[in-house]
mmCIF file of C-alpha atoms in Angstrom:
data_model
loop_
_atom_site.group_PDB
_atom_site.id
_atom_site.type_symbol
_atom_site.label_atom_id
_atom_site.label_comp_id
_atom_site.label_asym_id
_atom_site.label_seq_id
_atom_site.Cartn_x
_atom_site.Cartn_y
_atom_site.Cartn_z
ATOM 1 C CA MET A 1 -0.350 -10.615 -2.193
ATOM 2 C CA SER A 2 0.777 -7.114 -1.361
ATOM 3 C CA ASP A 3 4.278 -5.710 -1.651
ATOM 4 C CA LEU A 4 4.581 -4.309 1.887
ATOM 5 C CA VAL A 5 2.135 -4.906 4.728
ATOM 6 C CA PHE A 6 2.249 -3.247 8.131
ATOM 7 C CA GLN A 7 -0.341 -5.268 10.043
ATOM 8 C CA ARG A 8 -0.137 -3.357 13.324
ATOM 9 C CA ILE A 9 -1.054 -0.040 11.709
ATOM 10 C CA GLY A 10 -3.329 -1.388 8.960
ATOM 11 C CA LEU A 11 -1.188 -0.152 6.066
ATOM 12 C CA VAL A 12 -0.550 -1.717 2.660
ATOM 13 C CA ILE A 13 2.071 -0.284 0.310
ATOM 14 C CA GLU A 14 1.967 -1.307 -3.342
ATOM 15 C CA LEU A 15 4.860 -0.853 -5.772
ATOM 16 C CA ASP A 16 3.461 -0.274 -9.244
ATOM 17 C CA GLY A 17 5.433 -1.205 -12.339
ATOM 18 C CA PRO A 18 4.494 -0.645 -15.993
ATOM 19 C CA THR A 19 1.705 -3.249 -16.004
ATOM 20 C CA HIS A 20 -0.272 -1.039 -13.641
ATOM 21 C CA ASP A 21 -0.448 1.699 -16.299
ATOM 22 C CA SER A 22 -2.691 -0.311 -18.614
ATOM 23 C CA ARG A 23 -6.469 0.022 -18.517
ATOM 24 C CA GLU A 24 -6.795 -3.537 -17.221
ATOM 25 C CA GLY A 25 -4.081 -2.984 -14.609
ATOM 26 C CA SER A 26 -5.698 0.234 -13.401
ATOM 27 C CA ARG A 27 -9.103 -1.431 -13.085
ATOM 28 C CA SER A 28 -7.619 -4.373 -11.225
ATOM 29 C CA ASP A 29 -5.750 -2.045 -8.854
ATOM 30 C CA ALA A 30 -8.865 0.032 -8.179
ATOM 31 C CA SER A 31 -10.936 -3.063 -7.435
ATOM 32 C CA ARG A 32 -8.283 -4.510 -5.162
ATOM 33 C CA ASP A 33 -7.775 -1.199 -3.342
ATOM 34 C CA LEU A 34 -11.515 -0.960 -2.724
ATOM 35 C CA GLU A 35 -11.627 -4.441 -1.207
ATOM 36 C CA LEU A 36 -8.637 -3.701 1.016
ATOM 37 C CA ARG A 37 -10.189 -0.437 2.191
ATOM 38 C CA ARG A 38 -13.486 -2.173 2.917
ATOM 39 C CA ALA A 39 -11.504 -4.595 5.105
ATOM 40 C CA GLY A 40 -10.041 -1.674 7.045
ATOM 41 C CA TRP A 41 -6.682 -1.267 5.315
ATOM 42 C CA GLU A 42 -5.142 1.984 4.113
ATOM 43 C CA VAL A 43 -3.518 1.546 0.682
ATOM 44 C CA ILE A 44 -0.689 3.685 -0.677
ATOM 45 C CA ARG A 45 0.755 3.130 -4.151
ATOM 46 C CA PHE A 46 4.191 4.129 -5.407
ATOM 47 C CA GLY A 47 5.352 4.250 -9.016
ATOM 48 C CA ALA A 48 8.771 3.449 -10.404
ATOM 49 C CA ALA A 49 10.050 7.036 -10.152
ATOM 50 C CA ILE A 50 10.086 6.818 -6.362
ATOM 51 C CA VAL A 51 10.860 3.118 -6.005
ATOM 52 C CA ASP A 52 13.888 3.462 -8.301
ATOM 53 C CA ASP A 53 15.502 5.741 -5.691
ATOM 54 C CA PRO A 54 15.887 3.333 -2.735
ATOM 55 C CA LYS A 55 17.063 5.914 -0.189
ATOM 56 C CA ARG A 56 14.210 8.275 -1.011
ATOM 57 C CA PHE A 57 11.675 5.447 -1.034
ATOM 58 C CA ALA A 58 12.900 4.113 2.334
ATOM 59 C CA ALA A 59 12.740 7.590 3.875
ATOM 60 C CA ILE A 60 9.189 8.151 2.622
ATOM 61 C CA VAL A 61 7.989 4.762 3.874
ATOM 62 C CA ARG A 62 9.713 5.296 7.227
ATOM 63 C CA ASP A 63 7.956 8.674 7.623
ATOM 64 C CA ILE A 64 4.559 7.251 6.659
ATOM 65 C CA VAL A 65 4.896 4.293 9.026
ATOM 66 C CA ALA A 66 6.075 6.516 11.885
ATOM 67 C CA SER A 67 3.160 8.921 11.452
ATOM 68 C CA ARG A 68 0.616 6.093 11.316
ATOM 69 C CA ALA A 69 2.172 4.241 14.249
ATOM 70 C CA ASP A 70 1.346 7.243 16.432
ATOM 71 C CA ARG A 71 -2.346 6.865 15.644
ATOM 72 C CA ASP A 72 -4.695 4.487 17.364
ATOM 73 C CA ARG A 73 -5.776 2.277 14.453
ATOM 74 C CA ARG A 74 -7.858 -0.850 14.581
ATOM 75 C CA THR A 75 -6.420 -4.037 13.111
ATOM 76 C CA PRO A 76 -8.155 -5.105 9.887
ATOM 77 C CA ARG A 77 -10.319 -8.184 10.210
ATOM 78 C CA ARG A 78 -9.226 -9.950 7.056
ATOM 79 C CA PRO A 79 -5.678 -10.751 5.918
ATOM 80 C CA VAL A 80 -4.261 -9.253 2.747
ATOM 81 C CA GLU A 81 -4.716 -11.559 -0.244
ATOM 82 C CA LYS A 82 -4.187 -11.125 -3.943
#
C-alpha cells in the first residue's frame, strides 16, 4: 500500500519515516520502487523533514501534481500494492 496515489497521472508519493533509513528498509524501498516503475508508475519519496511541515509538503505535492496533470501520461496497468 502506498501513502498517496494519483491514478490519473500515474504518480505514487511515499512518506518515509525512520524505518526507511535502515539497510533493510532501503533495499525494500528500492525493490518496491522498481516494481512500481516497471508497472508504469512514477515514484517520489519524501522524508520527515518535509512531511513535518504540512504547509510546505502540501504546496510541493500540489505543484508536482499540477505539473504532471498537464502531461499526457498513460494509466499504469497494475494497481499499487504493498
